Coordinates of C-alpha atoms in Angstrom, one line a residue:
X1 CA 146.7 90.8 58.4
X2 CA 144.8 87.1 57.7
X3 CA 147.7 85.9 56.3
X4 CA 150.3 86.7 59.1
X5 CA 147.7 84.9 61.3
X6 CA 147.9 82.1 59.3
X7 CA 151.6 82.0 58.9
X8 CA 151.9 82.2 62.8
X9 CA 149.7 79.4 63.1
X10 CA 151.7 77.3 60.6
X11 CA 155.0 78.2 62.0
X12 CA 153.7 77.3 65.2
X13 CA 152.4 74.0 64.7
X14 CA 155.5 72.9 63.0
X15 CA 157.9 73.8 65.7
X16 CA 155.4 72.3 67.9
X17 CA 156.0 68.5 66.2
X18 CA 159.7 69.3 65.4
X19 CA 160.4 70.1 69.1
X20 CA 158.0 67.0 70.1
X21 CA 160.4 64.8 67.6
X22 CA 163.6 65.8 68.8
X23 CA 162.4 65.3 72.4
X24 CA 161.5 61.9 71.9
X25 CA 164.3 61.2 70.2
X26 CA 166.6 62.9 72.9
X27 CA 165.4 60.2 75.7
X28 CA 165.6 57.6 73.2
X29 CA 169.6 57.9 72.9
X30 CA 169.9 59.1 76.8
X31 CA 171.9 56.6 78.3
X32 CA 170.6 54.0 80.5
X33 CA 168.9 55.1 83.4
X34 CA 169.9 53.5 87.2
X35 CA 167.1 51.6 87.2
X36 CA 164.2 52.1 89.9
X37 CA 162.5 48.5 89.6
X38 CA 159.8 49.6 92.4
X39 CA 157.5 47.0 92.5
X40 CA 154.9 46.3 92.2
X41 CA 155.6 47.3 88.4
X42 CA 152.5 47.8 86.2
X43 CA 153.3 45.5 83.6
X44 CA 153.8 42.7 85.3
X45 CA 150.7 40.5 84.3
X46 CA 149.4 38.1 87.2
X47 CA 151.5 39.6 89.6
X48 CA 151.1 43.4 89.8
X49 CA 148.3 43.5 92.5
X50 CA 150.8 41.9 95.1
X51 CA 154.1 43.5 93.9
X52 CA 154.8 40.4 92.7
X53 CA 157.8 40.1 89.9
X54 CA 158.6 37.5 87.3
X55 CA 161.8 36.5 89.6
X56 CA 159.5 34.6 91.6
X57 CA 159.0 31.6 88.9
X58 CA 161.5 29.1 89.0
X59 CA 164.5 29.2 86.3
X60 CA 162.6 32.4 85.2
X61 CA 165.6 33.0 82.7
X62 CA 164.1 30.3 80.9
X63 CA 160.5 31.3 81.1
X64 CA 158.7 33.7 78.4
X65 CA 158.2 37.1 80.3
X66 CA 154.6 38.1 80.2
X67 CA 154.0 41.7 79.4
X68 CA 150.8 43.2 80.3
X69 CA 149.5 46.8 78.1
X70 CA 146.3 46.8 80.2
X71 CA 148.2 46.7 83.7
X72 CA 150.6 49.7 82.6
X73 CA 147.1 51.8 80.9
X74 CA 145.5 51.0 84.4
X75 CA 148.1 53.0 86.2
X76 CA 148.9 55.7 83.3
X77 CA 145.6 56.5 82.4
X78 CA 144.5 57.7 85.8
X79 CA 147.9 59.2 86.4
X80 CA 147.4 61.2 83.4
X81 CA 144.2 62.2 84.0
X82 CA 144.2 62.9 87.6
X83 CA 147.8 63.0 88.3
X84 CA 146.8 60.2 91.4
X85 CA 150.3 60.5 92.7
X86 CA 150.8 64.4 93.1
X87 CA 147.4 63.7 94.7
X88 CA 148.3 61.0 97.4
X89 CA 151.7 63.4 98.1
X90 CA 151.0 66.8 97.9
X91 CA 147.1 67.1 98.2
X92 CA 146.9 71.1 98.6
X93 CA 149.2 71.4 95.0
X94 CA 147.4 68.7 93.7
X95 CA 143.9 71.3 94.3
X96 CA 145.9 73.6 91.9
X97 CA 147.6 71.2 89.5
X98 CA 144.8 69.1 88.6
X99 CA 142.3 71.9 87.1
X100 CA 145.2 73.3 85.3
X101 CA 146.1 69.9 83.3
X102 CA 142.7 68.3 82.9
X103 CA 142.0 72.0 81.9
X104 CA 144.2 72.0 79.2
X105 CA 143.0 68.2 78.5
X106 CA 139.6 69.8 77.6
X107 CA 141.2 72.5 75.4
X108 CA 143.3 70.1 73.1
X109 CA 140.4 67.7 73.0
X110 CA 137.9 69.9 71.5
X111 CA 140.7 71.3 69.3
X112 CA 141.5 68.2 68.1
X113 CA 137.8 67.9 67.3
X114 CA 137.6 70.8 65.2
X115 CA 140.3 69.9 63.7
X116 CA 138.2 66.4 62.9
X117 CA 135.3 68.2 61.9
X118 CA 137.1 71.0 59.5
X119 CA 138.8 67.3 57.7
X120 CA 135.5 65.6 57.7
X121 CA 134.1 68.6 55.6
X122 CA 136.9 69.6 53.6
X123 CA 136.7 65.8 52.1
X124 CA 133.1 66.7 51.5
X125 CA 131.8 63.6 54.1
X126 CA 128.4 64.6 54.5
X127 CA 128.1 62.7 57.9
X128 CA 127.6 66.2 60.4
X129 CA 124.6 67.1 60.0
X130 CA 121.4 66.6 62.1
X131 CA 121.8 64.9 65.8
X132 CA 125.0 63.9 65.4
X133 CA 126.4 67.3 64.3
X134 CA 124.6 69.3 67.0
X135 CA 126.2 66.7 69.6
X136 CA 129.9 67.0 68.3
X137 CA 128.9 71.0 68.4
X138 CA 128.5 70.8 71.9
X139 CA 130.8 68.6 73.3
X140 CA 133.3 71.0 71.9
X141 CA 131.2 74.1 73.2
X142 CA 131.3 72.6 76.7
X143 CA 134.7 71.1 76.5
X144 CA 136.1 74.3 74.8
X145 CA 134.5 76.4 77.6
X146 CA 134.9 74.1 80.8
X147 CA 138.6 73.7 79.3
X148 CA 139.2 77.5 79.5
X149 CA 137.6 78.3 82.1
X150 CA 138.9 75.4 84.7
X151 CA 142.9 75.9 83.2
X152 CA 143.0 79.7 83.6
X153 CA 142.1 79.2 87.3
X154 CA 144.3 76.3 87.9
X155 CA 146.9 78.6 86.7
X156 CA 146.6 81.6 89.1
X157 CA 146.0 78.8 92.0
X158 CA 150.0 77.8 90.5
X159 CA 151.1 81.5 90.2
X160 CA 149.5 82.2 93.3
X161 CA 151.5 79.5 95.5
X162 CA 154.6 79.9 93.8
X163 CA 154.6 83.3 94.5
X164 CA 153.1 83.2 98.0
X165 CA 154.8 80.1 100.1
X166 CA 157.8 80.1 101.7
X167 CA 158.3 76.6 100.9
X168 CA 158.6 76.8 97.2
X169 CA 160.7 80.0 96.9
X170 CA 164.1 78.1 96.2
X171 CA 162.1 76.2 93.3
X172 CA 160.2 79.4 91.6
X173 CA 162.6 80.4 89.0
X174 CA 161.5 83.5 86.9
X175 CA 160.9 80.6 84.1
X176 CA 158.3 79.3 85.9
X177 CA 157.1 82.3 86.7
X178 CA 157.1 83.3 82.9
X179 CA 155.2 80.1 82.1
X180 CA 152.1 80.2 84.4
X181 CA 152.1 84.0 83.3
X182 CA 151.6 83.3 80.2
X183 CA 149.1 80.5 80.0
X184 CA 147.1 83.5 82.3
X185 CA 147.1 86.1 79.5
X186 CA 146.8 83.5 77.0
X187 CA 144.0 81.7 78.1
X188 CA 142.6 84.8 79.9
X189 CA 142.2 86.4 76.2
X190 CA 140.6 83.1 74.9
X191 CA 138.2 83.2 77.7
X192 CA 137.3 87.4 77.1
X193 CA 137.1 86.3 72.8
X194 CA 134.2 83.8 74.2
X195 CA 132.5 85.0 75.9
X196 CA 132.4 88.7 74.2
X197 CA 132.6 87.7 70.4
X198 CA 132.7 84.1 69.7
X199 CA 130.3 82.0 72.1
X200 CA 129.7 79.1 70.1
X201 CA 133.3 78.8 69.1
X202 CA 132.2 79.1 65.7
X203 CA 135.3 81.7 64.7
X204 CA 137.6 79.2 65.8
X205 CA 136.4 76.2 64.1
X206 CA 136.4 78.2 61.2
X207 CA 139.9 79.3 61.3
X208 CA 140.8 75.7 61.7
X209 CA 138.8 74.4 58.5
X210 CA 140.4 77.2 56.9
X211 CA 144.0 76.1 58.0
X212 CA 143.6 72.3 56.9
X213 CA 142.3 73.8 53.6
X214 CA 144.8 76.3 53.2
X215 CA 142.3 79.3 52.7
X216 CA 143.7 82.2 54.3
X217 CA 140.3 84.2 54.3
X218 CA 140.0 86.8 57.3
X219 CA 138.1 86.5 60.3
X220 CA 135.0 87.5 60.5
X221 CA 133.6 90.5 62.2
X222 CA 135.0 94.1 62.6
X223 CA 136.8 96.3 65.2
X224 CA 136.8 94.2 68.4
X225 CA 134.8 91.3 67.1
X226 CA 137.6 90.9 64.7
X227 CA 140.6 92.2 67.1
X228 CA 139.9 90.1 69.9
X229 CA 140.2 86.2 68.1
X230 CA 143.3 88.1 66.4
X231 CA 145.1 88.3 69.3
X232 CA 143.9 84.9 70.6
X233 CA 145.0 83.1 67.9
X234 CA 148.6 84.8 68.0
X235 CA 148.8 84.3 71.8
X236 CA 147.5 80.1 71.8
X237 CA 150.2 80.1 68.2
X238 CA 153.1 80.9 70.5
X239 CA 151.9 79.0 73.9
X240 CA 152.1 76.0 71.4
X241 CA 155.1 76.1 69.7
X242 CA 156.6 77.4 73.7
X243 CA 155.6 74.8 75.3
X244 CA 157.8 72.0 73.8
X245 CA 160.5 74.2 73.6
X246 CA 160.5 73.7 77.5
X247 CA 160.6 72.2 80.9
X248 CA 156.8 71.8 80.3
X249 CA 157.4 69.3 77.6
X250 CA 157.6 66.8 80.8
X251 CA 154.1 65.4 79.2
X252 CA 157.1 63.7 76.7
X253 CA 159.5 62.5 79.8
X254 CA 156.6 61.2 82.2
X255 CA 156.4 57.9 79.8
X256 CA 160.2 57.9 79.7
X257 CA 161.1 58.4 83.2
X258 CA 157.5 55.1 83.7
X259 CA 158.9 53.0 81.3
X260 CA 163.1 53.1 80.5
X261 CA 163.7 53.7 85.0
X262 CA 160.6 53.0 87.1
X263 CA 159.3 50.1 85.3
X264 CA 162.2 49.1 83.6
X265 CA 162.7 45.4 84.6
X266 CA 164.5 44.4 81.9
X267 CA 166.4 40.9 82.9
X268 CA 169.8 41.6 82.0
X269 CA 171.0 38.0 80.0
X270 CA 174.5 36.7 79.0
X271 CA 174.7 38.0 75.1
X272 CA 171.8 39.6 75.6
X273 CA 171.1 43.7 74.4
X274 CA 171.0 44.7 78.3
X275 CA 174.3 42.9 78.8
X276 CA 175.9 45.2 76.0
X277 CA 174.5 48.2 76.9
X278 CA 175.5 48.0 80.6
X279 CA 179.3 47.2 79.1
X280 CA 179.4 50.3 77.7
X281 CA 178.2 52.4 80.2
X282 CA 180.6 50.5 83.0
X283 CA 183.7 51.9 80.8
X284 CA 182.1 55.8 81.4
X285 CA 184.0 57.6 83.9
X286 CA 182.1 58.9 86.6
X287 CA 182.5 63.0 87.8
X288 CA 179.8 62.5 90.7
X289 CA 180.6 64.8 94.1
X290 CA 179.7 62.4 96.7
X291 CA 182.6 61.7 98.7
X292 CA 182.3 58.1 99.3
X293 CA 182.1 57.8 95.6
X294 CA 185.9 59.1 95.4
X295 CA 185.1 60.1 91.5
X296 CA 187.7 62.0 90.2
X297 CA 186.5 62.3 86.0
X298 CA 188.8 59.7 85.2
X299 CA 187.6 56.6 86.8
X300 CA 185.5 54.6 85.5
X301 CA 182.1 53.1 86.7
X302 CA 183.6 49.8 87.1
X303 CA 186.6 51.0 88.2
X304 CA 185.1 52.2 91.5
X305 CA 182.4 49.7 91.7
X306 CA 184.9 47.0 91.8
X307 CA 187.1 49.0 94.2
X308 CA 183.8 49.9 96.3
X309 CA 183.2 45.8 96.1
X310 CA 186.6 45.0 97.9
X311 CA 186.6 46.9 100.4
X312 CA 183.1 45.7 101.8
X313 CA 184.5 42.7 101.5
X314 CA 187.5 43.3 103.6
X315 CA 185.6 45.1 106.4

């Protein structure tokens, strides 16, 4: 029985990063996006806190662009973290959304610091013990729990409100459903394993050290001391190699859909790469339904651009 466990737990972290690696690389060849270029764009050093844009210098074409990384982690970070927008928009989902994801923040941080810990001590570093071991032991206690805890009730606020307003029927398809389901059971088992069996977390972080060493030894404990963190560990296996696998793999597209159509103010120069790539995608014919477009499948983008172009100018 230890090693299916194991096996799961293998299988599901590497669909997790093949599914993560094909997604990245599926918005890196998508096409280029219509871009947004709503201002003010985070990157633009010196100028962001105005909406300000490089166009303003004079002969800017001329004029190195300057880029700034700490104007883009300004917005991000707190977007991330607090999803700021969904706040400012939809405040009553936002009560719902934001436990759920910084929830689940919690969870993968003090994963990823048993997962630190278990390498630490299967390279034999004696730096854990004493005050700094009992610290990392209970920011992952707390984080582990207040992770749990916080997430699972973001998730029935979400089930709840998909289910229950009007509003949001035409957008609650059984997937959805499906999804906030199971991060309920899944996390609802994870939550019964600690507080019933496992309240220092100390099962877990042992079945971690034991995957990065590739000991397969069974968990401790008997009957439902052992049952329980069975079940959890098969249930949190597939939730990770799931999630990827889905819509909810939008924690990929978010820096897409910032940086390659929101932000993308790319100045489009003669010979330069912008210039090439927007040849290419002019000669694509467009199948869109809007009538004024007049797309039939076979035209192409510059076809009824430049058609759309002379009749505004004949009007």
């Amino acid at each position: 029985m230890s090693a299916i466990l194991y096996m799961v737990a293998y299988l599901a972290l590497g669909v997790f990063f093949v599914a993560v690696v094909a997604r990245i690389i599926m918005w890196i060849k998508m096409p280029m996006h219509v871009r947004w270029e709503l201002y003010p764009v985070a990157h633009e050093a010196g100028k962001a806190h105005y909406g300000g844009s490089y166009y303003e210098e004079s002969e800017w074409w001329n004029q190195p662009r300057q880029v700034s990384l700490l104007g883009e982690l300004k917005v991000m970070l707190p977007e991330i973290l607090f999803l700021v927008a969904l706040k400012e928009h939809n405040f009553k989902l936002w009560l719902r959304s934001f436990p759920f994801h910084f929830g689940l923040y919690l969870v993968v941080a003090s994963t990823a610091l048993m997962f630190a810990t278990g390498l630490i001590n299967a390279i034999s570093l004696d730096i854990l013990h004493g005050a700094l071991g009992n610290l990392i032991h209970n920011v992952i206690l707390v984080s582990a729990a207040a992770g749990l805890v916080i997430s699972w009730l973001g998730a029935l606020g979400l089930l709840q409100r998909r289910l229950s307003l009007h509003e949001l029927k035409d957008f609650a398809s059984p997937a959805d459903i499906f999804n906030l389901v199971f991060f309920v059971i899944a996390f609802g088992v994870a939550l019964v394993t600690f507080v019933l069996v496992d309240n220092d977390f100390s099962i877990v972080s042992g079945f971690i050290a034991n995957l990065l060493t590739f000991k397969p030894a069974a968990l401790p404990g008997t009957g439902l001391a052992s049952i329980l963190p069975s079940i959890s560990v098969v249930l949190m296996s597939l939730l990770v190699a799931y999630i990827p696998l889905t819509h909810m793999s939008h924690f990929i597209g978010k820096y897409f859909s910032y940086h390659s159509i929101r932000w993308n103010d790319e100045p489009n120069l003669q010979g330069g790469p912008q210039e090439e790539t927007i040849g290419k995608m002019l000669q694509l014919p467009i199948t869109w339904a809007a009538p004024h477009i007049k797309a039939d499948g076979i035209k192409t983008w510059a076809e009824v651009a430049t058609d759309i172009t002379v009749k505004e100018n004949k009007k």
